[in-house]
């Protein structure tokens, strides 16, 4: 147990991030390290995403347990590609700042072939007295009952406003503003205490407040006690109360109205009801002490009495010591609450990244972006797209209240243009809409609106616009989270756009490599099938053609040629050979070259391509109608291609070609033809290896004369029905989609 290692390798694909997370979760669970799982999984998710986004290679995840620490390393295979830092060199937020917050230490290691980013976490239950402190300063971090040490993306909405490092007060007064004590204002620079109502979300904080007021009553023998917490706008709200204070509603009280003792951060005693705090609590006398965090006022601890002059200066001093202890407990609870909210933020971003990476459809990606924003960050969201040369166009609108979606779309259609800026900012475009449109939209027309640019690979590709009701301001945490989401969304949308363009280009190229139409041949039924593998993003290497080659000189009969081939590989290189082969076949046939001569010339052309050439299997034949019109004569050559099969009316199946060398390997090959007399009712089937090598587990469709048995079951069918049955059988043979192109030609003498 003191030294254990587990590792796994993952491909450079978006889905691999989730697989890496599952691997780390399982390993640590097997080791009994469940308490460290959430931190390790989140950090691994960021580093795996970083490896895919910037290194672009497969990556290895290694977990090690040694010397009281858990060490996880993500190692990619691109050591010369630098590590990107969000906001510095990266176009989106990936990885390293998050790792610095989660891990006790992290670093980068290199060798000649790989680069690894590693981080360590304290082993649960092990002494961790050395090394950097855990994030948010301190062990245990004041987690309250029920804390599950992690927040899901769904729960992120409940704590989205408490992201650490974003908890700042209102706008600064500026250089000309009068000087104010930072402990009484919300303007101090840096991270401030959580607002009172948010602190009350923490079970640990609520417990500390209730214990505190009970202790005050006991120690000071007070009639009542209360804890007042500060809000961002300066108001004080009731956090906990006991005794007579629990029976009295808190009146209007704000931080600026407090006296000089509170301003100085000192406890004080009020002998009569002239003190503002005594007025708010309807007390004749009180003792009070400030609760502070980082030099800023977070609340008051108060003991009250209905008798004037009830408390002495010594009571104030004792209350001050109790307030100091309570401040520590509340700060501990506040830090725990911030940590939970930050974990929720990171979980939300990680899950959002997985969702966005899971689709390459541009419209679906934009819809997903809007639905991630609503209602977590905003009441509604609109996504605009642009190609840079034209104004942005409204692409998708989503509102938490579906009944308002149409009014919102109409409002946005008539609103001002989205701001052409490269940073997030408020947007006042709704105010420019015509009055009748604003009236129809109702309260939505007065919403607060923010715009976030979608910038990917240095290009502006759109804008995300989000809105909240006018009385519900955007906290900085929501803005920061929306900015991070917009950066990741921009890459997802751009990837989907590039994929759509590549798919359209591949489809157009694929269509250009296939014949526009199949000619009618007297006495012969012709059916063809072509199915490219995958999602159409890459050009396949299979092709077919059937065309008229014209009458022979001095002969009345017309001739037709057919060909079916398979170029080794896929992509542009294979497409180049496919185009060369299909067009060369037509040109050479038009020169009235025989089938063997055509293959010999094509073989030399492919060899002449040098390194750009690809191996090609090809079945090429010439069709001639017989004078008695009782079928056709076919002279064909099979150059390394699966042999064609003939089905007779009685159900017998036979091979009708001898194997010959494939094209692009040997120079000077002499080809010959095999003659097939295809009589009425007989069927000639020509396929590529995407049919014969269709896989189901360890079995292939062509094993054990599988294709022959399949064709024998097609007795009596038309050419189109034979083609459809073979196509369906190929699809149904295995549970997974075929990873190879499928092409077939069926010729039936009629």
PDB file of C-alpha atoms in Angstrom, residues 356-556:
ATOM      1  CA  UNK A 356     -19.669  20.841 -25.741  1.00  0.00           C
ATOM      2  CA  UNK A 357     -17.005  18.437 -26.979  1.00  0.00           C
ATOM      3  CA  UNK A 358     -19.600  15.704 -27.426  1.00  0.00           C
ATOM      4  CA  UNK A 359     -21.162  17.200 -30.562  1.00  0.00           C
ATOM      5  CA  UNK A 360     -19.777  18.473 -33.834  1.00  0.00           C
ATOM      6  CA  UNK A 361     -23.065  19.894 -35.058  1.00  0.00           C
ATOM      7  CA  UNK A 362     -22.886  23.704 -35.117  1.00  0.00           C
ATOM      8  CA  UNK A 363     -26.592  24.343 -34.467  1.00  0.00           C
ATOM      9  CA  UNK A 364     -26.702  21.822 -31.639  1.00  0.00           C
ATOM     10  CA  UNK A 365     -23.564  23.282 -30.079  1.00  0.00           C
ATOM     11  CA  UNK A 366     -25.044  26.796 -29.992  1.00  0.00           C
ATOM     12  CA  UNK A 367     -28.271  25.439 -28.498  1.00  0.00           C
ATOM     13  CA  UNK A 368     -26.270  23.586 -25.855  1.00  0.00           C
ATOM     14  CA  UNK A 369     -24.371  26.751 -24.930  1.00  0.00           C
ATOM     15  CA  UNK A 370     -27.625  28.616 -24.313  1.00  0.00           C
ATOM     16  CA  UNK A 371     -29.069  25.804 -22.240  1.00  0.00           C
ATOM     17  CA  UNK A 372     -25.912  25.616 -20.105  1.00  0.00           C
ATOM     18  CA  UNK A 373     -26.229  29.322 -19.293  1.00  0.00           C
ATOM     19  CA  UNK A 374     -29.970  29.258 -18.461  1.00  0.00           C
ATOM     20  CA  UNK A 375     -30.907  29.223 -15.619  1.00  0.00           C
ATOM     21  CA  UNK A 376     -27.526  28.766 -13.940  1.00  0.00           C
ATOM     22  CA  UNK A 377     -26.107  32.167 -14.863  1.00  0.00           C
ATOM     23  CA  UNK A 378     -28.949  34.109 -16.451  1.00  0.00           C
ATOM     24  CA  UNK A 379     -32.680  34.162 -17.104  1.00  0.00           C
ATOM     25  CA  UNK A 380     -32.193  34.076 -20.853  1.00  0.00           C
ATOM     26  CA  UNK A 381     -29.435  33.650 -23.395  1.00  0.00           C
ATOM     27  CA  UNK A 382     -29.039  34.443 -27.082  1.00  0.00           C
ATOM     28  CA  UNK A 383     -26.252  33.243 -29.351  1.00  0.00           C
ATOM     29  CA  UNK A 384     -25.178  35.235 -32.425  1.00  0.00           C
ATOM     30  CA  UNK A 385     -22.812  33.959 -35.107  1.00  0.00           C
ATOM     31  CA  UNK A 386     -20.815  35.725 -37.788  1.00  0.00           C
ATOM     32  CA  UNK A 387     -18.267  34.850 -40.424  1.00  0.00           C
ATOM     33  CA  UNK A 388     -16.427  38.127 -39.917  1.00  0.00           C
ATOM     34  CA  UNK A 389     -17.509  39.709 -43.198  1.00  0.00           C
ATOM     35  CA  UNK A 390     -21.154  40.303 -42.272  1.00  0.00           C
ATOM     36  CA  UNK A 391     -22.994  41.584 -39.168  1.00  0.00           C
ATOM     37  CA  UNK A 392     -23.742  39.011 -36.510  1.00  0.00           C
ATOM     38  CA  UNK A 393     -26.964  37.048 -36.995  1.00  0.00           C
ATOM     39  CA  UNK A 394     -29.220  35.770 -34.231  1.00  0.00           C
ATOM     40  CA  UNK A 395     -28.804  31.985 -34.254  1.00  0.00           C
ATOM     41  CA  UNK A 396     -30.465  30.735 -31.066  1.00  0.00           C
ATOM     42  CA  UNK A 397     -32.599  32.101 -28.218  1.00  0.00           C
ATOM     43  CA  UNK A 398     -33.425  30.375 -24.939  1.00  0.00           C
ATOM     44  CA  UNK A 399     -35.527  31.742 -22.063  1.00  0.00           C
ATOM     45  CA  UNK A 400     -36.208  30.104 -18.713  1.00  0.00           C
ATOM     46  CA  UNK A 401     -39.892  31.002 -19.233  1.00  0.00           C
ATOM     47  CA  UNK A 402     -40.901  29.465 -22.561  1.00  0.00           C
ATOM     48  CA  UNK A 403     -43.880  31.821 -22.855  1.00  0.00           C
ATOM     49  CA  UNK A 404     -41.475  34.747 -23.148  1.00  0.00           C
ATOM     50  CA  UNK A 405     -39.176  33.215 -25.752  1.00  0.00           C
ATOM     51  CA  UNK A 406     -41.073  34.569 -28.783  1.00  0.00           C
ATOM     52  CA  UNK A 407     -41.234  38.079 -27.335  1.00  0.00           C
ATOM     53  CA  UNK A 408     -37.541  37.963 -26.537  1.00  0.00           C
ATOM     54  CA  UNK A 409     -36.659  36.852 -30.070  1.00  0.00           C
ATOM     55  CA  UNK A 410     -38.756  39.669 -31.536  1.00  0.00           C
ATOM     56  CA  UNK A 411     -37.077  42.124 -29.170  1.00  0.00           C
ATOM     57  CA  UNK A 412     -33.596  40.935 -30.148  1.00  0.00           C
ATOM     58  CA  UNK A 413     -34.473  41.034 -33.852  1.00  0.00           C
ATOM     59  CA  UNK A 414     -35.273  44.755 -33.505  1.00  0.00           C
ATOM     60  CA  UNK A 415     -32.506  45.570 -31.007  1.00  0.00           C
ATOM     61  CA  UNK A 416     -29.235  47.277 -31.817  1.00  0.00           C
ATOM     62  CA  UNK A 417     -26.270  45.397 -33.207  1.00  0.00           C
ATOM     63  CA  UNK A 418     -24.252  43.344 -30.753  1.00  0.00           C
ATOM     64  CA  UNK A 419     -21.148  45.227 -29.595  1.00  0.00           C
ATOM     65  CA  UNK A 420     -18.081  44.439 -31.763  1.00  0.00           C
ATOM     66  CA  UNK A 421     -15.714  44.214 -28.790  1.00  0.00           C
ATOM     67  CA  UNK A 422     -13.259  41.560 -27.742  1.00  0.00           C
ATOM     68  CA  UNK A 423     -14.084  41.685 -24.018  1.00  0.00           C
ATOM     69  CA  UNK A 424     -17.290  41.129 -22.096  1.00  0.00           C
ATOM     70  CA  UNK A 425     -19.317  44.242 -21.321  1.00  0.00           C
ATOM     71  CA  UNK A 426     -22.854  45.435 -20.546  1.00  0.00           C
ATOM     72  CA  UNK A 427     -25.088  45.837 -23.585  1.00  0.00           C
ATOM     73  CA  UNK A 428     -27.843  48.401 -23.982  1.00  0.00           C
ATOM     74  CA  UNK A 429     -29.142  47.204 -27.345  1.00  0.00           C
ATOM     75  CA  UNK A 430     -32.612  46.374 -26.001  1.00  0.00           C
ATOM     76  CA  UNK A 431     -33.245  50.066 -25.363  1.00  0.00           C
ATOM     77  CA  UNK A 432     -33.020  50.821 -29.102  1.00  0.00           C
ATOM     78  CA  UNK A 433     -35.922  48.517 -30.043  1.00  0.00           C
ATOM     79  CA  UNK A 434     -39.187  50.226 -31.135  1.00  0.00           C
ATOM     80  CA  UNK A 435     -41.587  51.051 -28.310  1.00  0.00           C
ATOM     81  CA  UNK A 436     -44.293  48.695 -29.568  1.00  0.00           C
ATOM     82  CA  UNK A 437     -41.809  45.802 -29.588  1.00  0.00           C
ATOM     83  CA  UNK A 438     -40.589  46.691 -26.096  1.00  0.00           C
ATOM     84  CA  UNK A 439     -44.170  46.862 -24.871  1.00  0.00           C
ATOM     85  CA  UNK A 440     -44.916  43.433 -26.309  1.00  0.00           C
ATOM     86  CA  UNK A 441     -41.838  41.996 -24.571  1.00  0.00           C
ATOM     87  CA  UNK A 442     -43.010  43.331 -21.210  1.00  0.00           C
ATOM     88  CA  UNK A 443     -40.520  43.405 -18.337  1.00  0.00           C
ATOM     89  CA  UNK A 444     -37.903  41.614 -20.462  1.00  0.00           C
ATOM     90  CA  UNK A 445     -37.259  44.891 -22.309  1.00  0.00           C
ATOM     91  CA  UNK A 446     -35.772  46.368 -19.115  1.00  0.00           C
ATOM     92  CA  UNK A 447     -33.527  43.408 -18.276  1.00  0.00           C
ATOM     93  CA  UNK A 448     -29.862  43.826 -17.423  1.00  0.00           C
ATOM     94  CA  UNK A 449     -27.844  42.449 -20.341  1.00  0.00           C
ATOM     95  CA  UNK A 450     -24.220  41.385 -20.769  1.00  0.00           C
ATOM     96  CA  UNK A 451     -22.477  40.460 -24.026  1.00  0.00           C
ATOM     97  CA  UNK A 452     -19.564  38.017 -24.267  1.00  0.00           C
ATOM     98  CA  UNK A 453     -17.567  37.653 -27.502  1.00  0.00           C
ATOM     99  CA  UNK A 454     -16.971  34.223 -28.993  1.00  0.00           C
ATOM    100  CA  UNK A 455     -13.344  34.335 -30.117  1.00  0.00           C
ATOM    101  CA  UNK A 456     -11.619  31.198 -31.384  1.00  0.00           C
ATOM    102  CA  UNK A 457      -8.188  30.911 -32.972  1.00  0.00           C
ATOM    103  CA  UNK A 458      -7.880  34.683 -33.087  1.00  0.00           C
ATOM    104  CA  UNK A 459     -11.168  35.179 -34.981  1.00  0.00           C
ATOM    105  CA  UNK A 460     -14.421  36.569 -33.703  1.00  0.00           C
ATOM    106  CA  UNK A 461     -17.105  34.029 -34.624  1.00  0.00           C
ATOM    107  CA  UNK A 462     -20.066  35.302 -32.647  1.00  0.00           C
ATOM    108  CA  UNK A 463     -21.417  36.678 -29.399  1.00  0.00           C
ATOM    109  CA  UNK A 464     -23.269  35.305 -26.382  1.00  0.00           C
ATOM    110  CA  UNK A 465     -25.782  37.724 -24.865  1.00  0.00           C
ATOM    111  CA  UNK A 466     -27.321  36.951 -21.465  1.00  0.00           C
ATOM    112  CA  UNK A 467     -29.957  38.770 -19.450  1.00  0.00           C
ATOM    113  CA  UNK A 468     -31.418  38.972 -15.967  1.00  0.00           C
ATOM    114  CA  UNK A 469     -34.390  40.938 -14.602  1.00  0.00           C
ATOM    115  CA  UNK A 470     -33.585  44.578 -13.890  1.00  0.00           C
ATOM    116  CA  UNK A 471     -33.536  44.088 -10.120  1.00  0.00           C
ATOM    117  CA  UNK A 472     -31.254  41.052 -10.238  1.00  0.00           C
ATOM    118  CA  UNK A 473     -27.735  42.276 -10.840  1.00  0.00           C
ATOM    119  CA  UNK A 474     -24.971  40.132 -12.332  1.00  0.00           C
ATOM    120  CA  UNK A 475     -22.442  39.196  -9.621  1.00  0.00           C
ATOM    121  CA  UNK A 476     -18.841  39.146 -10.725  1.00  0.00           C
ATOM    122  CA  UNK A 477     -18.712  35.401 -10.184  1.00  0.00           C
ATOM    123  CA  UNK A 478     -21.447  34.885 -12.792  1.00  0.00           C
ATOM    124  CA  UNK A 479     -19.639  37.172 -15.238  1.00  0.00           C
ATOM    125  CA  UNK A 480     -16.333  35.360 -14.718  1.00  0.00           C
ATOM    126  CA  UNK A 481     -18.022  31.995 -15.184  1.00  0.00           C
ATOM    127  CA  UNK A 482     -19.818  33.181 -18.324  1.00  0.00           C
ATOM    128  CA  UNK A 483     -16.493  34.448 -19.723  1.00  0.00           C
ATOM    129  CA  UNK A 484     -14.883  31.063 -19.106  1.00  0.00           C
ATOM    130  CA  UNK A 485     -17.843  29.275 -20.655  1.00  0.00           C
ATOM    131  CA  UNK A 486     -17.783  31.608 -23.679  1.00  0.00           C
ATOM    132  CA  UNK A 487     -14.099  30.819 -24.305  1.00  0.00           C
ATOM    133  CA  UNK A 488     -14.760  27.092 -24.294  1.00  0.00           C
ATOM    134  CA  UNK A 489     -17.978  27.514 -26.258  1.00  0.00           C
ATOM    135  CA  UNK A 490     -16.129  29.507 -28.920  1.00  0.00           C
ATOM    136  CA  UNK A 491     -13.733  26.629 -29.535  1.00  0.00           C
ATOM    137  CA  UNK A 492     -16.601  24.133 -29.582  1.00  0.00           C
ATOM    138  CA  UNK A 493     -18.614  26.218 -32.058  1.00  0.00           C
ATOM    139  CA  UNK A 494     -15.553  26.798 -34.239  1.00  0.00           C
ATOM    140  CA  UNK A 495     -14.704  23.087 -34.187  1.00  0.00           C
ATOM    141  CA  UNK A 496     -18.281  22.286 -35.207  1.00  0.00           C
ATOM    142  CA  UNK A 497     -18.093  24.892 -37.967  1.00  0.00           C
ATOM    143  CA  UNK A 498     -14.807  23.482 -39.258  1.00  0.00           C
ATOM    144  CA  UNK A 499     -16.192  19.953 -39.097  1.00  0.00           C
ATOM    145  CA  UNK A 500     -19.300  21.010 -41.042  1.00  0.00           C
ATOM    146  CA  UNK A 501     -17.135  22.666 -43.674  1.00  0.00           C
ATOM    147  CA  UNK A 502     -14.878  19.621 -43.891  1.00  0.00           C
ATOM    148  CA  UNK A 503     -17.883  17.311 -44.160  1.00  0.00           C
ATOM    149  CA  UNK A 504     -19.430  19.434 -46.924  1.00  0.00           C
ATOM    150  CA  UNK A 505     -16.123  19.517 -48.775  1.00  0.00           C
ATOM    151  CA  UNK A 506     -15.640  15.771 -48.403  1.00  0.00           C
ATOM    152  CA  UNK A 507     -19.191  15.072 -49.568  1.00  0.00           C
ATOM    153  CA  UNK A 508     -18.710  17.282 -52.613  1.00  0.00           C
ATOM    154  CA  UNK A 509     -15.407  15.585 -53.411  1.00  0.00           C
ATOM    155  CA  UNK A 510     -16.956  12.152 -52.894  1.00  0.00           C
ATOM    156  CA  UNK A 511     -19.800  12.986 -55.281  1.00  0.00           C
ATOM    157  CA  UNK A 512     -17.286  14.120 -57.889  1.00  0.00           C
ATOM    158  CA  UNK A 513     -15.570  10.731 -57.696  1.00  0.00           C
ATOM    159  CA  UNK A 514     -18.776   8.795 -58.392  1.00  0.00           C
ATOM    160  CA  UNK A 515     -20.645   8.660 -61.727  1.00  0.00           C
ATOM    161  CA  UNK A 516     -23.519  11.131 -62.106  1.00  0.00           C
ATOM    162  CA  UNK A 517     -25.863   8.468 -63.528  1.00  0.00           C
ATOM    163  CA  UNK A 518     -26.009   4.808 -64.559  1.00  0.00           C
ATOM    164  CA  UNK A 519     -26.719   4.213 -68.256  1.00  0.00           C
ATOM    165  CA  UNK A 520     -29.460   1.899 -69.462  1.00  0.00           C
ATOM    166  CA  UNK A 521     -28.037  -1.262 -71.007  1.00  0.00           C
ATOM    167  CA  UNK A 522     -30.370  -3.336 -73.227  1.00  0.00           C
ATOM    168  CA  UNK A 523     -30.984  -6.796 -71.776  1.00  0.00           C
ATOM    169  CA  UNK A 524     -29.286  -5.980 -68.485  1.00  0.00           C
ATOM    170  CA  UNK A 525     -30.504  -4.717 -65.103  1.00  0.00           C
ATOM    171  CA  UNK A 526     -27.913  -2.632 -63.215  1.00  0.00           C
ATOM    172  CA  UNK A 527     -27.999  -1.702 -59.526  1.00  0.00           C
ATOM    173  CA  UNK A 528     -25.260  -0.020 -57.476  1.00  0.00           C
ATOM    174  CA  UNK A 529     -24.717   0.708 -53.769  1.00  0.00           C
ATOM    175  CA  UNK A 530     -22.194   3.016 -52.178  1.00  0.00           C
ATOM    176  CA  UNK A 531     -21.919   3.738 -48.432  1.00  0.00           C
ATOM    177  CA  UNK A 532     -18.918   5.676 -47.086  1.00  0.00           C
ATOM    178  CA  UNK A 533     -17.721   4.752 -43.623  1.00  0.00           C
ATOM    179  CA  UNK A 534     -17.946   7.130 -40.665  1.00  0.00           C
ATOM    180  CA  UNK A 535     -19.838  10.413 -40.618  1.00  0.00           C
ATOM    181  CA  UNK A 536     -18.809  11.648 -44.037  1.00  0.00           C
ATOM    182  CA  UNK A 537     -15.959  13.821 -42.771  1.00  0.00           C
ATOM    183  CA  UNK A 538     -13.344  11.960 -44.809  1.00  0.00           C
ATOM    184  CA  UNK A 539     -13.347  10.836 -48.417  1.00  0.00           C
ATOM    185  CA  UNK A 540     -13.355   7.083 -48.819  1.00  0.00           C
ATOM    186  CA  UNK A 541     -11.196   5.008 -51.121  1.00  0.00           C
ATOM    187  CA  UNK A 542     -13.931   2.854 -52.722  1.00  0.00           C
ATOM    188  CA  UNK A 543     -15.462   3.796 -56.061  1.00  0.00           C
ATOM    189  CA  UNK A 544     -17.516   2.360 -58.911  1.00  0.00           C
ATOM    190  CA  UNK A 545     -18.415   3.357 -62.458  1.00  0.00           C
ATOM    191  CA  UNK A 546     -20.656   2.122 -65.273  1.00  0.00           C
ATOM    192  CA  UNK A 547     -20.425   3.943 -68.615  1.00  0.00           C
ATOM    193  CA  UNK A 548     -20.875   3.555 -72.357  1.00  0.00           C
ATOM    194  CA  UNK A 549     -17.654   3.171 -74.310  1.00  0.00           C
ATOM    195  CA  UNK A 550     -19.264   3.493 -77.754  1.00  0.00           C
ATOM    196  CA  UNK A 551     -19.511   1.180 -80.809  1.00  0.00           C
ATOM    197  CA  UNK A 552     -16.467  -0.570 -82.122  1.00  0.00           C
ATOM    198  CA  UNK A 553     -15.254   0.589 -85.554  1.00  0.00           C
ATOM    199  CA  UNK A 554     -17.176  -1.323 -88.209  1.00  0.00           C
ATOM    200  CA  UNK A 555     -19.442  -2.984 -85.618  1.00  0.00           C
ATOM    201  CA  UNK A 556     -23.096  -2.195 -84.987  1.00  0.00           C
TER     202      UNK A 556
END
